[in-house]
């Protein structure tokens, strides 16, 4: 009984003759999901990211201790054990609690950077690609200037100018990470701008703005999502790097990079202080990378009949 | 037509897809002597896959099976890939639709012809060059020495297709498979290329399989026509008797094309019957 | 009879290549006019120049009495629409048929969208079942029908057809040609149709112009062509070629 209901729902989604806008959209999403879920590593990546979201959301419930207030008298640099799963740091704070709260800051950084950098890149790239001529030259030369500097060095310069702090670190990373997105968006735009379906919209009398926004951008978005997801690991590492150098999150914020920086002093005798946030960075970066690879297979417009 | 060059019995080509196995060719049988055979069908009829299966260039994920697929008495399916490769290009050759995609863009036309010749025959460089030039002359390229040193992008579509024919014929194959050889060309050039092909096939006594969607062109060019629909042969007929074709699909295909001097408004359309594909 | 499209001395230059070398023609209202030629003859460029997709360097285009300038306004696109050659390339890969048809209505701020979309789909013989499909869920012929519906939905008076059936199978071609004739009769449209196939042009058009290398070779009526009453060798060659292969 249930089996037949499930089957018919599947048929409804895969139907070649959708009867409503909703069915068409869901069907398309379902095909992408089937492609994505066929890749086991991508599913693992997604599980890691979901776990990160859950941990960040329920940090209060998941942690037995405060992430910022330690027990200096009794609990300095304790090794991992039953009371403190990942041990404690030099200020007597529970490292497990700090790593869990650190998930929030990591997400904060990653999401903010993505929200700021991706739209800038998308806009610059599609406008440059569609308009061509002078607009293209000017926009792309600006992009080249940003690309000419190593990302971390440029971010360092920005943070140094803006002053240390996690918000400024986010801003600096965002400013340095949009140029590759602009390049991707421009390349995609160039491949579609001369296609007949864009010409057909031009012949409807659509304004250039409308064409870029409603017809070209949707085609660039999937490759951009893929790229941003793959870049997430890099963003986390840059944020950690800035934190490590003391230019990102300021104490006592439990940011993973800053935690490694403070654990550096005891790395030979109390390895766990740096190891726990290091492992967290590793796992989350890996998760984003696997997810990005899976999305590439599922969303790539060039693959198959999509 | 006593000597049979190619025998095809119950040829099947199956492709795995997301939704299961799809048979592109479903039991095709015919035999070919030293004659011109046309295979006609619409897109998806399996005509190209039939040609590719005979040539041995079916995509690797597909499966080819047949009760018999024999060239000059040799079983093609039980052959090792190496033997098959040796056969391909030397005794069986294939011309594809667009010379742009089948000629190597970074090698001059002359060198491509010479390379083809030298991979299949032991000849000196000078002799190979000699024969390549002669071949270019044979496809009616006016200045062979000049075209010899040109790159594929430097010649027109018609010239490129002639160069392609020259390359394919230089080893003196006995069977030629031409898959839409003139569809990418302008009509006037199309006839020139066909004329050359016709002459060479007749002079050398080759067998030719001419694959096309254009029933009228094929019937004017070939001795015999095989009409395919949905992976099967629906009718085999002598080109001269095409007007008396029996199958409604063949008749429909002939009828539905507009013809100069025959006013029909609206044009008769094909009423596809499910039993044709059965 | 008033002229629907008048083209005078039209020149198009792409990067110093003269694709169109001073071509003139006049299409009357309600007429179906054909442009025949081989690749590089400039026949498609002429259509694109009329719509503003190709850069005009000299000459004038007049549509329904209005001489066009460098840019085309929205009103122009309500009068003139185009159907492209390749049905696989002319539909946006990420949009449903519904979305494709809604776009022109949204651009021109037309209110009775629902009704128009349903009517347009019925008119091209697709019906409601096709409304929410993506391009990849349609066959070549169905795609071309959608493209025709999209061109008709703004209710233009002139339809430009750029080899609308050359990418289709012969049997599907017949269906699409019949459909085009039917909508032309019903809506009293003016056609300007490009093809390399003389048979299609004589079937669809009353008058035609033969083009070669960006120039007009000659202008004929369909019956002149059918009766082989042509004056240029080039046209004669084309006619001979269209009869198929003749063994010497």
PDB file of N, CA and C in Angstrom, chain A residues 97-140:
ATOM      1  N   UNK A  97      33.430  22.879  24.954  1.00  0.00           N
ATOM      2  CA  UNK A  97      32.426  23.942  24.908  1.00  0.00           C
ATOM      3  C   UNK A  97      32.862  25.046  23.938  1.00  0.00           C
ATOM      4  N   UNK A  98      34.130  25.362  23.987  1.00  0.00           N
ATOM      5  CA  UNK A  98      34.623  26.422  23.099  1.00  0.00           C
ATOM      6  C   UNK A  98      34.528  26.004  21.625  1.00  0.00           C
ATOM      7  N   UNK A  99      34.853  24.734  21.335  1.00  0.00           N
ATOM      8  CA  UNK A  99      34.762  24.279  19.943  1.00  0.00           C
ATOM      9  C   UNK A  99      33.303  24.330  19.476  1.00  0.00           C
ATOM     10  N   UNK A 100      32.379  23.909  20.351  1.00  0.00           N
ATOM     11  CA  UNK A 100      30.967  23.910  19.970  1.00  0.00           C
ATOM     12  C   UNK A 100      30.491  25.338  19.717  1.00  0.00           C
ATOM     13  N   UNK A 101      30.834  26.264  20.599  1.00  0.00           N
ATOM     14  CA  UNK A 101      30.421  27.650  20.371  1.00  0.00           C
ATOM     15  C   UNK A 101      31.127  28.230  19.151  1.00  0.00           C
ATOM     16  N   UNK A 102      32.364  27.740  18.906  1.00  0.00           N
ATOM     17  CA  UNK A 102      33.129  28.210  17.746  1.00  0.00           C
ATOM     18  C   UNK A 102      32.404  27.931  16.445  1.00  0.00           C
ATOM     19  N   UNK A 103      31.569  26.876  16.417  1.00  0.00           N
ATOM     20  CA  UNK A 103      30.794  26.551  15.212  1.00  0.00           C
ATOM     21  C   UNK A 103      29.958  27.758  14.803  1.00  0.00           C
ATOM     22  N   UNK A 104      29.409  28.471  15.800  1.00  0.00           N
ATOM     23  CA  UNK A 104      28.587  29.647  15.495  1.00  0.00           C
ATOM     24  C   UNK A 104      29.396  30.692  14.759  1.00  0.00           C
ATOM     25  N   UNK A 105      30.621  30.936  15.267  1.00  0.00           N
ATOM     26  CA  UNK A 105      31.438  31.981  14.641  1.00  0.00           C
ATOM     27  C   UNK A 105      31.894  31.567  13.253  1.00  0.00           C
ATOM     28  N   UNK A 106      32.188  30.282  13.127  1.00  0.00           N
ATOM     29  CA  UNK A 106      32.592  29.800  11.809  1.00  0.00           C
ATOM     30  C   UNK A 106      31.456  30.009  10.810  1.00  0.00           C
ATOM     31  N   UNK A 107      30.254  29.621  11.198  1.00  0.00           N
ATOM     32  CA  UNK A 107      29.099  29.798  10.319  1.00  0.00           C
ATOM     33  C   UNK A 107      28.867  31.276  10.018  1.00  0.00           C
ATOM     34  N   UNK A 108      29.013  32.074  11.057  1.00  0.00           N
ATOM     35  CA  UNK A 108      28.823  33.519  10.908  1.00  0.00           C
ATOM     36  C   UNK A 108      29.746  34.065   9.826  1.00  0.00           C
ATOM     37  N   UNK A 109      31.014  33.688   9.930  1.00  0.00           N
ATOM     38  CA  UNK A 109      32.004  34.168   8.961  1.00  0.00           C
ATOM     39  C   UNK A 109      31.662  33.673   7.561  1.00  0.00           C
ATOM     40  N   UNK A 110      31.451  32.355   7.450  1.00  0.00           N
ATOM     41  CA  UNK A 110      31.245  31.737   6.147  1.00  0.00           C
ATOM     42  C   UNK A 110      30.008  32.309   5.456  1.00  0.00           C
ATOM     43  N   UNK A 111      28.922  32.411   6.211  1.00  0.00           N
ATOM     44  CA  UNK A 111      27.674  32.863   5.599  1.00  0.00           C
ATOM     45  C   UNK A 111      27.765  34.332   5.205  1.00  0.00           C
ATOM     46  N   UNK A 112      28.323  35.144   6.100  1.00  0.00           N
ATOM     47  CA  UNK A 112      28.423  36.563   5.772  1.00  0.00           C
ATOM     48  C   UNK A 112      29.295  36.795   4.544  1.00  0.00           C
ATOM     49  N   UNK A 113      30.421  36.094   4.502  1.00  0.00           N
ATOM     50  CA  UNK A 113      31.310  36.258   3.344  1.00  0.00           C
ATOM     51  C   UNK A 113      30.569  35.861   2.075  1.00  0.00           C
ATOM     52  N   UNK A 114      29.867  34.728   2.137  1.00  0.00           N
ATOM     53  CA  UNK A 114      29.150  34.269   0.941  1.00  0.00           C
ATOM     54  C   UNK A 114      28.093  35.278   0.531  1.00  0.00           C
ATOM     55  N   UNK A 115      27.364  35.810   1.501  1.00  0.00           N
ATOM     56  CA  UNK A 115      26.279  36.747   1.185  1.00  0.00           C
ATOM     57  C   UNK A 115      26.819  38.045   0.594  1.00  0.00           C
ATOM     58  N   UNK A 116      28.004  38.455   1.063  1.00  0.00           N
ATOM     59  CA  UNK A 116      28.560  39.705   0.538  1.00  0.00           C
ATOM     60  C   UNK A 116      29.278  39.472  -0.792  1.00  0.00           C
ATOM     61  N   UNK A 117      30.154  38.462  -0.839  1.00  0.00           N
ATOM     62  CA  UNK A 117      31.049  38.317  -1.992  1.00  0.00           C
ATOM     63  C   UNK A 117      30.330  37.780  -3.224  1.00  0.00           C
ATOM     64  N   UNK A 118      29.474  36.764  -3.051  1.00  0.00           N
ATOM     65  CA  UNK A 118      28.879  36.126  -4.226  1.00  0.00           C
ATOM     66  C   UNK A 118      28.017  37.099  -5.040  1.00  0.00           C
ATOM     67  N   UNK A 119      27.113  37.858  -4.413  1.00  0.00           N
ATOM     68  CA  UNK A 119      26.316  38.797  -5.227  1.00  0.00           C
ATOM     69  C   UNK A 119      27.163  39.862  -5.908  1.00  0.00           C
ATOM     70  N   UNK A 120      28.217  40.341  -5.218  1.00  0.00           N
ATOM     71  CA  UNK A 120      29.069  41.344  -5.869  1.00  0.00           C
ATOM     72  C   UNK A 120      29.697  40.739  -7.111  1.00  0.00           C
ATOM     73  N   UNK A 121      30.265  39.546  -6.942  1.00  0.00           N
ATOM     74  CA  UNK A 121      30.913  38.885  -8.073  1.00  0.00           C
ATOM     75  C   UNK A 121      29.934  38.629  -9.196  1.00  0.00           C
ATOM     76  N   UNK A 122      28.746  38.154  -8.841  1.00  0.00           N
ATOM     77  CA  UNK A 122      27.726  37.829  -9.842  1.00  0.00           C
ATOM     78  C   UNK A 122      27.351  39.081 -10.640  1.00  0.00           C
ATOM     79  N   UNK A 123      27.120  40.159  -9.902  1.00  0.00           N
ATOM     80  CA  UNK A 123      26.691  41.395 -10.554  1.00  0.00           C
ATOM     81  C   UNK A 123      27.788  41.934 -11.472  1.00  0.00           C
ATOM     82  N   UNK A 124      28.994  42.035 -10.946  1.00  0.00           N
ATOM     83  CA  UNK A 124      30.103  42.576 -11.731  1.00  0.00           C
ATOM     84  C   UNK A 124      30.332  41.703 -12.968  1.00  0.00           C
ATOM     85  N   UNK A 125      30.358  40.393 -12.764  1.00  0.00           N
ATOM     86  CA  UNK A 125      30.658  39.479 -13.868  1.00  0.00           C
ATOM     87  C   UNK A 125      29.602  39.495 -14.947  1.00  0.00           C
ATOM     88  N   UNK A 126      28.333  39.425 -14.566  1.00  0.00           N
ATOM     89  CA  UNK A 126      27.287  39.365 -15.592  1.00  0.00           C
ATOM     90  C   UNK A 126      27.183  40.691 -16.330  1.00  0.00           C
ATOM     91  N   UNK A 127      27.315  41.799 -15.606  1.00  0.00           N
ATOM     92  CA  UNK A 127      27.224  43.099 -16.284  1.00  0.00           C
ATOM     93  C   UNK A 127      28.383  43.259 -17.258  1.00  0.00           C
ATOM     94  N   UNK A 128      29.605  42.917 -16.779  1.00  0.00           N
ATOM     95  CA  UNK A 128      30.773  43.036 -17.655  1.00  0.00           C
ATOM     96  C   UNK A 128      30.591  42.154 -18.890  1.00  0.00           C
ATOM     97  N   UNK A 129      30.163  40.923 -18.672  1.00  0.00           N
ATOM     98  CA  UNK A 129      30.032  39.983 -19.781  1.00  0.00           C
ATOM     99  C   UNK A 129      28.959  40.394 -20.762  1.00  0.00           C
ATOM    100  N   UNK A 130      27.833  40.880 -20.254  1.00  0.00           N
ATOM    101  CA  UNK A 130      26.728  41.195 -21.156  1.00  0.00           C
ATOM    102  C   UNK A 130      26.969  42.522 -21.879  1.00  0.00           C
ATOM    103  N   UNK A 131      27.484  43.518 -21.140  1.00  0.00           N
ATOM    104  CA  UNK A 131      27.649  44.830 -21.755  1.00  0.00           C
ATOM    105  C   UNK A 131      28.820  44.846 -22.738  1.00  0.00           C
ATOM    106  N   UNK A 132      29.917  44.174 -22.392  1.00  0.00           N
ATOM    107  CA  UNK A 132      31.083  44.172 -23.257  1.00  0.00           C
ATOM    108  C   UNK A 132      31.688  45.565 -23.359  1.00  0.00           C
ATOM    109  N   UNK A 133      32.606  45.756 -24.306  1.00  0.00           N
ATOM    110  CA  UNK A 133      33.179  47.072 -24.575  1.00  0.00           C
ATOM    111  C   UNK A 133      33.878  47.679 -23.373  1.00  0.00           C
ATOM    112  N   UNK A 134      33.633  48.980 -23.185  1.00  0.00           N
ATOM    113  CA  UNK A 134      34.318  49.718 -22.123  1.00  0.00           C
ATOM    114  C   UNK A 134      33.939  49.233 -20.744  1.00  0.00           C
ATOM    115  N   UNK A 135      32.656  48.997 -20.544  1.00  0.00           N
ATOM    116  CA  UNK A 135      32.189  48.543 -19.237  1.00  0.00           C
ATOM    117  C   UNK A 135      32.954  47.295 -18.830  1.00  0.00           C
ATOM    118  N   UNK A 136      33.056  46.368 -19.785  1.00  0.00           N
ATOM    119  CA  UNK A 136      33.744  45.107 -19.534  1.00  0.00           C
ATOM    120  C   UNK A 136      35.208  45.372 -19.165  1.00  0.00           C
ATOM    121  N   UNK A 137      35.865  46.191 -19.975  1.00  0.00           N
ATOM    122  CA  UNK A 137      37.289  46.447 -19.749  1.00  0.00           C
ATOM    123  C   UNK A 137      37.520  47.032 -18.356  1.00  0.00           C
ATOM    124  N   UNK A 138      36.733  48.046 -18.002  1.00  0.00           N
ATOM    125  CA  UNK A 138      36.942  48.705 -16.708  1.00  0.00           C
ATOM    126  C   UNK A 138      36.677  47.733 -15.563  1.00  0.00           C
ATOM    127  N   UNK A 139      35.538  47.051 -15.609  1.00  0.00           N
ATOM    128  CA  UNK A 139      35.184  46.141 -14.511  1.00  0.00           C
ATOM    129  C   UNK A 139      36.212  45.013 -14.378  1.00  0.00           C
ATOM    130  N   UNK A 140      36.652  44.488 -15.503  1.00  0.00           N
ATOM    131  CA  UNK A 140      37.572  43.359 -15.412  1.00  0.00           C
ATOM    132  C   UNK A 140      38.973  43.788 -14.998  1.00  0.00           C
TER     133      UNK A 140
END
